[in-house]
Every structure is written in structure tokens, then in C-alpha cells.
XYZ file of C-alpha atoms in Angstrom:
590
model
C -8.380 -21.919 19.206
C -11.186 -22.248 21.776
C -12.842 -25.571 22.576
C -15.842 -25.524 24.884
C -16.035 -28.792 26.813
C -16.510 -30.193 30.267
C -13.046 -31.661 30.791
C -10.479 -32.615 28.219
C -6.740 -32.870 27.773
C -6.430 -35.791 25.346
C -9.080 -36.688 22.807
C -9.757 -38.422 19.509
C -12.221 -37.501 16.799
C -14.326 -40.610 16.184
C -14.988 -41.817 19.720
C -14.428 -40.925 23.357
C -13.484 -43.309 26.164
C -16.005 -43.735 28.974
C -13.888 -41.717 31.385
C -14.358 -38.498 29.377
C -17.490 -36.420 29.067
C -18.488 -35.795 25.450
C -17.580 -32.526 23.759
C -20.458 -30.052 23.792
C -19.063 -27.492 21.366
C -16.031 -27.205 19.088
C -15.269 -23.667 17.893
C -12.425 -22.993 15.501
C -10.915 -19.504 15.664
C -8.688 -19.672 12.602
C -6.038 -17.097 13.533
C -2.902 -19.166 13.329
C -3.869 -22.639 12.171
C -2.479 -24.150 8.989
C -5.577 -24.211 6.751
C -4.281 -27.156 4.717
C -4.575 -29.362 7.794
C -8.342 -28.834 7.793
C -9.180 -28.374 4.098
C -7.190 -31.369 2.815
C -8.508 -33.791 5.384
C -5.316 -34.295 7.360
C -7.370 -34.485 10.561
C -8.905 -37.816 9.686
C -11.203 -39.902 11.895
C -9.078 -41.414 14.607
C -6.629 -38.506 14.758
C -5.439 -37.928 18.312
C -4.649 -34.460 19.660
C -3.019 -33.599 22.963
C -3.121 -30.185 24.634
C 0.003 -29.322 26.612
C -0.649 -27.459 29.874
C -4.302 -26.706 29.060
C -5.636 -23.344 30.163
C -9.249 -23.469 31.332
C -11.344 -20.475 30.335
C -14.967 -19.555 31.034
C -17.173 -19.401 27.933
C -19.957 -16.966 27.109
C -22.646 -19.654 27.616
C -21.422 -20.669 31.071
C -19.521 -23.762 29.964
C -15.807 -24.385 30.299
C -13.424 -23.697 27.434
C -9.909 -24.787 26.685
C -7.692 -21.961 25.470
C -4.547 -22.513 23.403
C -2.333 -19.474 22.740
C 0.748 -21.279 21.441
C 0.447 -23.446 18.321
C 3.019 -25.893 19.702
C 0.749 -26.607 22.699
C -1.799 -28.259 20.402
C -0.069 -31.390 19.131
C -1.305 -33.925 16.620
C 0.057 -37.292 17.709
C 1.052 -39.997 15.234
C -0.747 -43.282 15.693
C 2.396 -45.019 16.952
C 3.170 -42.398 19.628
C 3.551 -43.869 23.115
C 1.138 -41.212 24.472
C -1.735 -42.627 22.409
C -3.695 -45.213 24.460
C -3.658 -48.666 22.892
C -7.467 -48.818 22.375
C -7.297 -45.600 20.343
C -4.661 -46.774 17.887
C -5.598 -47.665 14.335
C -3.049 -50.495 14.349
C -0.777 -51.830 17.039
C 2.936 -51.348 16.408
C 5.438 -53.987 17.387
C 9.195 -54.040 17.952
C 9.546 -56.015 14.719
C 8.489 -53.004 12.637
C 11.848 -51.801 11.384
C 13.176 -48.844 9.424
C 12.010 -50.169 6.041
C 8.431 -50.319 7.318
C 8.546 -46.677 8.376
C 10.139 -45.749 5.061
C 7.286 -47.400 3.155
C 4.698 -45.662 5.310
C 6.377 -42.300 4.800
C 6.658 -42.762 1.036
C 2.982 -43.709 0.765
C 1.986 -40.579 2.677
C 4.167 -38.378 0.429
C 2.635 -39.900 -2.700
C -0.828 -39.149 -1.310
C 0.176 -35.544 -0.585
C -0.227 -36.066 3.159
C 3.055 -34.463 4.225
C 2.130 -34.120 7.889
C 1.556 -37.864 8.174
C 4.766 -38.475 6.228
C 6.679 -36.562 8.888
C 4.900 -38.447 11.672
C 5.604 -41.862 10.131
C 9.316 -41.103 10.056
C 11.281 -42.533 13.005
C 13.642 -40.618 15.231
C 16.727 -38.797 13.980
C 18.907 -41.778 14.911
C 17.548 -43.955 12.087
C 19.098 -44.634 8.699
C 20.181 -41.892 6.283
C 17.524 -42.996 3.801
C 14.795 -42.325 6.315
C 16.225 -38.895 7.054
C 16.206 -38.034 3.379
C 12.557 -39.020 3.076
C 11.611 -37.037 6.148
C 13.521 -34.052 4.750
C 11.516 -34.300 1.534
C 8.252 -34.276 3.492
C 9.488 -31.268 5.478
C 10.345 -29.425 2.255
C 6.873 -30.083 0.858
C 5.353 -28.853 4.128
C 7.573 -25.731 4.115
C 9.427 -26.800 7.259
C 12.824 -25.825 5.903
C 14.582 -25.649 9.277
C 13.556 -29.213 10.014
C 14.591 -30.378 6.551
C 17.997 -28.783 6.978
C 18.563 -30.559 10.292
C 17.850 -33.914 8.687
C 20.158 -33.118 5.792
C 23.167 -32.262 7.950
C 24.550 -35.727 7.302
C 28.323 -36.069 7.253
C 29.711 -38.962 5.242
C 33.394 -38.075 4.771
C 34.377 -41.507 3.423
C 31.635 -41.788 0.828
C 30.388 -39.749 -2.078
C 27.715 -37.231 -0.943
C 24.173 -38.269 -1.772
C 22.610 -36.577 -4.794
C 19.243 -36.303 -3.054
C 20.816 -34.924 0.112
C 22.704 -32.217 -1.776
C 19.709 -31.162 -3.869
C 17.312 -31.014 -0.923
C 19.835 -29.157 1.200
C 20.284 -26.551 -1.549
C 16.494 -26.200 -1.785
C 16.084 -25.762 1.971
C 18.797 -23.095 2.094
C 17.213 -21.299 -0.864
C 13.812 -21.061 0.802
C 15.462 -19.761 3.979
C 16.945 -16.906 1.877
C 20.464 -18.246 2.449
C 21.337 -17.940 -1.222
C 25.122 -17.892 -0.888
C 25.108 -21.161 1.049
C 22.644 -22.629 -1.426
C 24.982 -21.765 -4.298
C 27.852 -23.392 -2.408
C 25.929 -26.665 -2.142
C 24.936 -26.410 -5.805
C 28.595 -26.151 -6.803
C 29.323 -29.454 -5.086
C 26.211 -30.966 -6.650
C 27.229 -29.814 -10.133
C 30.711 -31.272 -9.671
C 29.537 -34.649 -8.390
C 26.371 -35.003 -10.493
C 26.728 -32.852 -13.636
C 23.831 -34.582 -15.439
C 21.162 -33.468 -12.967
C 19.065 -31.008 -15.030
C 16.802 -30.083 -12.109
C 19.834 -29.014 -10.105
C 21.106 -26.961 -13.049
C 17.855 -24.984 -13.234
C 17.732 -24.401 -9.513
C 21.403 -23.390 -9.445
C 20.686 -20.697 -12.041
C 17.760 -19.485 -9.934
C 19.898 -19.347 -6.788
C 22.599 -17.378 -8.644
C 19.972 -14.860 -9.804
C 18.738 -14.369 -6.222
C 22.292 -13.958 -4.950
C 22.977 -11.251 -7.551
C 19.801 -9.427 -6.521
C 20.770 -9.693 -2.870
C 24.277 -8.335 -3.458
C 23.835 -5.745 -6.221
C 20.194 -4.666 -6.022
C 19.591 -5.160 -9.748
C 16.102 -6.520 -10.418
C 14.212 -7.431 -13.644
C 11.535 -4.807 -13.061
C 9.418 -5.427 -16.162
C 9.393 -9.162 -15.525
C 8.405 -8.569 -11.904
C 5.530 -6.292 -12.924
C 4.296 -8.900 -15.388
C 4.470 -11.630 -12.747
C 2.571 -9.489 -10.241
C -0.286 -8.829 -12.672
C -0.673 -12.495 -13.593
C -0.854 -13.895 -10.079
C -3.980 -13.769 -7.946
C -1.774 -13.316 -4.884
C 1.300 -11.457 -6.191
C 4.008 -13.238 -4.199
C 7.221 -13.019 -6.222
C 10.336 -15.179 -6.161
C 13.016 -12.540 -5.611
C 15.604 -11.662 -2.979
C 15.832 -8.801 -0.500
C 18.429 -6.123 -1.198
C 19.703 -3.969 1.663
C 21.480 -0.873 0.377
C 23.488 1.745 2.245
C 21.274 1.644 5.348
C 21.416 0.190 8.855
C 19.123 -0.054 11.883
C 19.847 2.320 14.776
C 18.000 3.748 17.753
C 16.219 7.092 17.414
C 15.466 9.755 19.994
C 11.690 9.688 19.637
C 10.433 6.513 17.927
C 12.422 3.463 18.948
C 14.420 2.067 16.052
C 15.022 3.810 12.754
C 16.764 3.272 9.431
C 19.841 5.414 8.737
C 22.152 5.881 5.774
C 25.632 4.415 6.162
C 27.138 6.516 3.376
C 26.176 9.419 1.131
C 23.406 8.608 -1.359
C 22.011 10.502 -4.328
C 18.382 11.240 -5.127
C 16.919 8.192 -6.826
C 19.376 5.698 -5.318
C 17.881 2.372 -4.258
C 17.999 2.113 -0.472
C 15.968 -1.016 0.014
C 14.111 -3.620 -2.025
C 12.583 -5.997 0.484
C 10.513 -9.109 0.035
C 7.686 -9.391 2.548
C 8.216 -11.794 5.421
C 4.488 -12.499 5.172
C 1.998 -11.101 2.668
C -1.780 -11.429 2.403
C -3.934 -10.266 -0.474
C -7.731 -10.115 -0.451
C -9.619 -9.075 -3.573
C -13.190 -7.846 -3.923
C -14.689 -11.318 -4.343
C -12.964 -12.589 -1.209
C -14.553 -9.863 0.959
C -18.033 -11.278 0.417
C -16.860 -14.836 1.061
C -14.834 -14.163 4.203
C -16.643 -14.033 7.544
C -13.501 -14.145 9.677
C -12.624 -11.049 11.698
C -10.566 -10.272 14.768
C -11.893 -8.022 17.524
C -9.508 -6.013 19.687
C -11.496 -4.619 22.663
C -8.443 -2.859 24.111
C -7.842 -0.680 21.050
C -11.570 -0.589 20.143
C -11.115 -1.825 16.612
C -11.635 -4.901 14.518
C -9.665 -6.326 11.647
C -11.035 -8.431 8.848
C -9.950 -10.245 5.757
C -6.330 -9.744 4.834
C -5.150 -8.731 8.338
C -6.479 -11.973 9.816
C -4.885 -13.946 6.991
C -1.592 -12.127 7.591
C -1.652 -13.180 11.243
C -2.126 -16.811 10.256
C 0.695 -16.680 7.702
C 3.108 -15.048 10.153
C 2.400 -17.516 12.930
C 2.687 -20.546 10.675
C 5.926 -19.344 9.094
C 7.533 -18.754 12.485
C 6.250 -22.067 13.807
C 7.575 -24.002 10.832
C 10.869 -22.097 10.595
C 11.840 -20.677 14.005
C 15.186 -19.464 12.631
C 13.244 -16.388 11.445
C 12.159 -15.491 14.974
C 15.091 -13.352 16.220
C 14.673 -10.645 13.583
C 10.873 -10.613 13.426
C 10.149 -10.696 17.158
C 12.240 -7.555 17.673
C 9.715 -5.511 15.719
C 7.411 -3.143 17.596
C 4.424 -4.985 19.076
C 2.601 -2.422 21.195
C 2.343 -2.801 24.952
C 2.250 -6.588 24.906
C 5.178 -8.208 26.661
C 5.909 -11.917 26.707
C 5.866 -13.627 30.089
C 8.969 -15.574 29.223
C 11.920 -15.504 26.877
C 11.614 -19.243 26.272
C 11.894 -19.963 22.558
C 11.676 -23.766 22.546
C 9.969 -26.484 24.595
C 10.291 -30.210 23.824
C 12.176 -29.304 20.639
C 9.148 -27.329 19.419
C 9.150 -23.537 18.928
C 7.128 -21.353 21.276
C 5.139 -18.823 19.239
C 3.512 -16.041 21.255
C 0.347 -15.561 19.196
C -0.742 -12.500 21.194
C 2.551 -10.859 20.289
C 1.952 -11.676 16.624
C -1.536 -10.161 16.861
C -0.072 -6.880 18.059
C 2.810 -6.984 15.597
C 0.584 -7.669 12.587
C -1.904 -4.887 13.351
C 0.340 -1.967 14.359
C 0.404 0.317 11.368
C -2.608 -1.217 9.634
C -5.741 0.853 9.318
C -8.740 -0.025 11.458
C -12.127 -0.492 9.818
C -14.846 1.963 10.804
C -18.139 0.439 9.810
C -18.067 -1.755 6.714
C -14.722 -2.538 5.073
C -14.112 -0.943 1.728
C -14.976 -3.134 -1.247
C -11.608 -2.992 -2.927
C -8.472 -5.044 -3.206
C -6.606 -5.130 0.070
C -2.996 -6.164 0.578
C -1.075 -6.175 3.834
C 2.344 -7.476 4.691
C 5.233 -7.422 7.123
C 8.535 -6.003 5.886
C 10.966 -6.152 8.851
C 13.558 -3.737 7.424
C 11.114 -1.197 6.019
C 9.086 -1.247 9.245
C 11.952 0.615 10.913
C 11.384 3.655 8.681
C 9.797 6.476 10.690
C 7.129 8.890 9.543
C 7.826 12.441 8.462
C 5.476 14.830 6.718
C 8.629 16.094 4.993
C 9.899 12.687 3.912
C 13.273 12.083 2.296
C 12.408 8.694 0.755
C 9.633 7.299 -1.421
C 8.154 3.805 -1.224
C 6.485 1.764 -3.946
C 5.410 -1.833 -4.433
C 5.617 -4.568 -7.032
C 3.613 -7.464 -5.643
C 5.051 -8.343 -2.239
C 8.292 -6.474 -2.978
C 8.640 -3.093 -1.227
C 10.971 -0.580 -2.895
C 12.482 2.416 -1.089
C 14.424 5.084 -2.979
C 16.044 8.288 -1.764
C 13.936 11.319 -2.684
C 16.888 13.672 -2.230
C 20.643 13.670 -1.710
C 21.379 12.384 1.791
C 24.637 12.549 3.773
C 25.827 9.631 5.940
C 23.952 9.137 9.206
C 20.648 10.582 7.945
C 17.484 8.913 9.180
C 15.258 7.611 6.385
C 11.690 8.898 6.644
C 8.539 8.246 4.679
C 4.905 9.323 4.597
C 2.735 6.893 6.535
C -0.335 8.549 5.043
C -0.434 10.345 1.690
C -1.626 13.947 1.672
C -2.472 16.013 -1.369
C -4.540 18.815 0.118
C -4.115 21.162 3.037
C -7.357 19.883 4.559
C -5.873 16.419 4.893
C -3.719 17.564 7.787
C -5.169 20.657 9.529
C -3.048 20.100 12.602
C -0.471 17.816 14.135
C -3.237 16.259 16.234
C -5.289 15.425 13.155
C -2.327 13.623 11.673
C -3.430 10.624 13.696
C -0.486 8.335 14.249
C -1.886 6.379 17.177
C -1.940 3.234 15.034
C 1.840 3.527 15.039
C 1.867 4.500 18.725
C 3.924 7.691 18.553
C 3.368 11.410 18.165
C 5.360 13.262 15.603
C 5.657 16.883 14.533
C 7.943 18.512 12.026
C 7.911 21.763 10.076
C 4.772 21.073 8.032
C 2.780 19.937 11.071
C 3.982 22.894 13.132
C 3.158 25.283 10.330
C -0.412 23.947 10.203
C -0.632 24.330 13.971
C 0.502 27.953 13.830
C -1.589 28.977 10.819
C -5.148 30.105 11.622
C -8.181 28.374 10.143
C -9.147 31.620 8.415
C -5.771 31.798 6.716
C -6.089 28.211 5.541
C -9.542 28.925 4.120
C -8.186 31.971 2.301
C -5.346 29.869 0.970
C -7.667 27.719 -1.112
C -7.325 30.210 -3.922
C -4.117 29.833 -5.910
C -3.126 33.472 -5.524
C -3.679 33.436 -1.741
C -2.157 30.150 -0.657
C 1.401 31.466 -0.812
C 0.586 34.281 1.619
C -1.040 31.779 3.984
C 2.307 30.119 4.682
C 4.410 31.472 7.504
C 7.722 29.949 6.402
C 9.711 29.803 3.163
C 9.004 27.022 0.677
C 12.480 25.639 1.317
C 11.341 24.867 4.887
C 7.631 24.153 4.348
C 6.755 22.906 0.844
C 3.509 24.363 -0.552
C 1.742 21.033 -0.863
C -1.514 22.820 -1.639
C 0.047 24.140 -4.841
C 1.635 20.854 -5.886
C -1.249 20.105 -8.232
C -2.527 23.524 -9.183
C 0.602 25.054 -10.694
C 1.458 22.004 -12.854
C -2.067 22.056 -14.293
C -1.697 25.737 -15.151
C 1.660 25.004 -16.772
C 0.087 22.281 -18.904
C -2.808 24.617 -19.757
C -0.513 27.385 -21.058
C 1.661 24.882 -22.909
C -1.399 23.466 -24.672
C -2.228 27.032 -25.801
C 1.267 27.246 -27.330
C 2.423 29.817 -24.791
C 5.770 28.363 -23.651
C 6.791 31.427 -21.631
C 3.699 31.220 -19.413
C 4.119 27.451 -19.188
C 7.709 27.848 -17.989
C 6.610 30.499 -15.487
C 4.012 28.281 -13.818
C 6.168 25.161 -14.035
C 8.906 27.082 -12.233
C 6.395 28.202 -9.596
C 5.341 24.594 -9.161
C 8.892 23.524 -8.369
C 9.471 26.552 -6.160
C 6.376 25.612 -4.155
C 7.881 22.158 -3.608
C 11.164 23.577 -2.322
C 13.272 23.499 -5.501
C 15.723 26.351 -5.045
C 19.367 26.786 -6.001
C 20.515 26.939 -2.405
C 17.847 25.766 -0.006
C 17.755 24.784 3.623
C 16.322 21.383 2.719
C 16.171 19.308 -0.424
C 12.947 19.522 -2.482
C 9.753 17.678 -1.625
C 8.779 14.743 -3.865
C 5.405 14.657 -5.577
C 3.772 12.460 -8.214
C 2.826 15.579 -10.152
C 6.484 16.535 -10.515
C 7.039 14.121 -13.406
C 4.507 15.646 -15.849
C 5.562 19.080 -14.626
C 9.180 18.380 -15.610
C 7.972 17.081 -18.981
C 5.875 20.213 -19.483
C 8.940 22.284 -18.709
C 10.998 20.245 -21.181
C 8.268 20.594 -23.825
C 8.237 24.361 -23.422
C 12.034 24.648 -23.344
C 12.207 22.925 -26.732
C 10.497 25.989 -28.184
C 12.362 28.792 -26.416
C 15.571 27.227 -25.014
C 16.247 23.831 -26.672
C 19.495 23.338 -24.773
C 17.632 23.065 -21.458
C 15.067 20.508 -22.641
C 17.249 17.359 -22.235
C 18.175 18.338 -18.680
C 14.521 18.844 -17.749
C 13.656 15.454 -19.234
C 16.486 13.839 -17.265
C 15.067 15.360 -14.066
C 11.674 13.934 -15.047
C 13.208 10.466 -15.372
C 14.963 10.781 -12.007
C 11.747 11.897 -10.305
C 9.865 9.056 -11.988
C 12.350 6.561 -10.558
C 11.934 8.025 -7.068
C 8.133 8.001 -7.094
C 7.492 4.762 -8.996
C 10.505 2.870 -7.671
C 12.096 2.169 -11.076
C 12.845 4.106 -14.264
C 12.875 1.233 -16.770
C 9.287 1.955 -17.805
C 9.751 5.733 -18.056
C 10.056 5.682 -21.866
C 6.850 3.630 -22.083
C 4.963 6.155 -19.961
C 6.344 9.560 -20.977
C 7.789 10.792 -24.252
C 7.761 13.451 -26.966
C 5.068 11.770 -29.138
C 2.518 12.493 -26.402
C -0.567 14.438 -27.462
C -0.443 16.731 -24.427
C 2.564 18.758 -23.251
C 2.801 16.827 -19.963
C 4.495 14.051 -21.925
C 2.146 11.301 -20.723
C 1.632 8.879 -23.596
C -1.940 7.943 -24.498
C -1.266 4.251 -23.826
C -0.360 5.092 -20.215
C -3.352 7.314 -19.432
């Protein structure tokens, strides 16, 4: 936030004391602010704000500005705070105002939906248990779950535990993704207060999240339905971490590695976004907020700016998330200090969050595309490195990111994924053109090296189906023929539609050979979206000439579908024998 003014460190909104020069300009740069504070009128006339250690900055028009990089340095003071001058106060507090007065004030603010004021009206942590419970409720409503949990750590060994305290503690733990602890509190709550129906429903929800977290079994169809119904598809599900762990790599910082052998199609990771922003077409025309980065010569608009705000607010409200998130790659920016808390308030390095939220996101060149845009931060998945010959496939359901093994992997194998999809040879003419500067590392593997070594004339010749194979310098087991990944399957479908199963099998086999499917290969085969209909075409043709092989081909189609899409529950709804075309794609799914 930038505020252009002559001199200011403490100010109120409706009037200024004679000793201060009036504010000339007030500019809101809404990168990290909580929008509800402004849109719901929480900054009412008479609200007092104090800036801690103000940083004076020169403005473009020659005036003086006040720069605030840390959200905790801009503090909204309650009316009864000792730092608020007496003439500025709405009402003068007296020593006679006891705990019951503050409780009434806090309850009134909660009923009005003004949760920030409810927190401010609450006394210190040394007051009565009832006041702590009310402050915890306000913190829950304001998504300050860490703060709520601190207020609910009330030990009363000689008395029966409070029903409200148990329920609110279970809720706070749930929203901090501490599902096992939440279930533990719910068990006590069920034993002491078995008639509480709200607790029963929330206990069932916590058990479902704990099962997802432990076993990686998700209600996929329900999740897809939820994602389509919500304007911003943020789902209520847990993160599952499979047989993977974070380790250092030789060339790209941290990476994700298998901890045990996994099979093709196995679920490696199903992660809920730490922060997720969605901007649809209508929002593009309404949003005028953008962020300019002169160092990297790029600007971000819309969803990236919203993501930055969501990340900063979540860390500020719940600093227990900071250790894992702040370890993510954040470019060249380094914090000046490792201080994490000042005056019992978290220190959020907003410049670090700017770098963290934009590494890996595409920069706009010219006007942003008029299409739905979703961005998010997935701390576990962000460790996955790029490879043009990836061994894992990623997919999304709302804010849930799904990673499945695309091939059999032994223990200790680094998980890799495509940062940018490629379907044609022209998409990646050289390792240099595979621009990974947004991720701040250079990377070359077999496919990139093969492009580098192959002449432009050979690549041009390879555009024809019968010449592409000769344009490659290495076997398909080493360098998959990505240029043929679409052509051969189409030819297989063409011959199958002409009732020529032998030709269909021939070209389907060539399609899989071009992707690296061999009996004994150097590497496992390359995954492709076109592999699913190709397997179904092969199964369709086998039914006519070798019926015993058809079920196996269909099973491979289902496995490939699970790898590419992220789940195989909807395979039967998408592909099947009643399809009009031999690729098996049902008309309802086209």
C-alpha cells in the first residue's frame, strides 16, 4: 500500500488533529489487503490506523509517500487501545468497564458480521474463559484459525470440558488440515455431548478428510460435479501424499522422488492448493488491477494478482503455514531478516510472496487472453521438475492437483512433468526455444538434444508421415516420435472405419512404437492423450481378427486414461463398445 502525504504515522479517517498536515492523496494498491475490510465497511469513520516503522518513499508527482511492505506494519487500532489519543476515541473507556461489557460488545459485533471489531473488543488473553470462547468464534469466522486455537487451549481438569470449546477447537484444527487431531477432539465431544447434531455432521466430514489423507481414495465424480457448480472451484478435500518425498537435485534445487516402486497409473499425489484464484471471462473486463515487474520486464493481471492477495492473507492470518510455503523457490529475492514475529504479529515478506506467486506463471505479452484463467500454489507439486520426457502426468479437478505415474518407476526416481505441453515438432525446435526462464533453470534431455542435433531441413522433411521417422537420429525407445503421436492413431481409426482391421492394427502398432512402446526398451513409453482412442481402436480391430487380445487392449486404454485424466472412474462413461466410431469415444463425450 502506498499513501502519498506530507507527514504521517498515526491518523484517523474523519478528522485530523491540528499538528498533522492533511492527506493529499490516498492510493490503494490491493496486492495483499483483505478485501472484506474495505468492501464491508469495516474501516468506518473514526477508525484509527498506525504505521509501524514507516518507510518514506518519493512519489512520481514529487510528494512524499509512505510505503508498507509487511501487512502487520499497518495496524487497525481498536477504539479502547492506549495508543489512540483521547480526543480521537468514539467513547472514553473507564476502569469500571469489566469483562461482561467487553463480552456484550464482542457479541454485538459478531451478530453484525463485523468479525474484526469483535476481535478488537475482546480483552487480553488473561480474561475469563467465556470471553476467550467468544474471541475464538470471531477468529474462526475471520479465518484466523491459529488465533482461535490459542484461545481454545483452555485446560480445566476438574470440570467437564466446554461444549463450545470442544466444537470450535475441532473446527479450527479441521481448517488447519490437522484432521487426525480434529477427529480426536470430536471423539471427546461425542462422548461428553452425544446430542450435538452439528458436531456429528462435522465429525463425519473430518473422518472423510482423514481417510482421503491416509489412503488417497477420493469421490472423483462428486468432486467433478462440485467443481462445475462453483464459480470458483475450491473443493473441501484433503491432500494425499503417496510414495514420494522431497529431496535435493543436482540441477534444479529440490525435487520429488519415489520412496518405493510404483506402477504406471499409481496415484503419487493429490494436493489441495494452498491458495487458488480463478478469473473467468467476465472478470477480465471488470478487473483493472495489474502488477508490473520492471526487473523481469513483465506484468501480471487478474488471477495472479488475486493469488498474491490470497497467499499473503492466509499466511498473515495463519502463520503456522509459513515454514513449508516460504521454503518454495522465490527467485533472487532474499529476506533481510529471518524474523517471523514482531509484537506477537507475523512478519509477511510481501516481496517474497510476489516472487513466489509469479515464478512458473506465464507472462502476458500484449492483451491477456479472454478465457478462464486459474492459478494456484501447490507446495508439494511445485517441487516436480520439468522433463520433455516426463514420467508423470498431472490433471486438475477444481483446486485439486492430481499426479499419477505415467510408467513403472523404481525407488529413488525423480518425478518429472511437462511444464509446457507440446504436440508438434515445431513447438520445440531447440533446447533454447523451450523457454524455461520463468522457472529460472535450463534443462535438456534426450528430446531437446535430438532437436538440437537435427537440422532444420530434416525437420521440414519430417512433416510428412513417411519421412518423420527418418528425421530422428535416435531410436523411439530413447526419443519418442511426438510428431507421429497424432498422425498414426488417425490413420488407424481411418482404416478401422473402412472395416480393414489388419491395416488398423498395423498403424495402431506404429503409433505405439513411435511413443516408445517396445517389449524391451531403454525407457518406458511416452504418455499421450491420443493413446486412449488408439488403444480402443486396437481393441476394436482385435475383436475381429484376434478376440482374445481385445480385453487386454481395452485394459491398457483404461490404464492410460487414468494416467492422463487423473482418474479412471469415468472411463466407462467416455469410452465403450457402443461407440459409433472405432476409437471407442462415446457420442455423449465428444
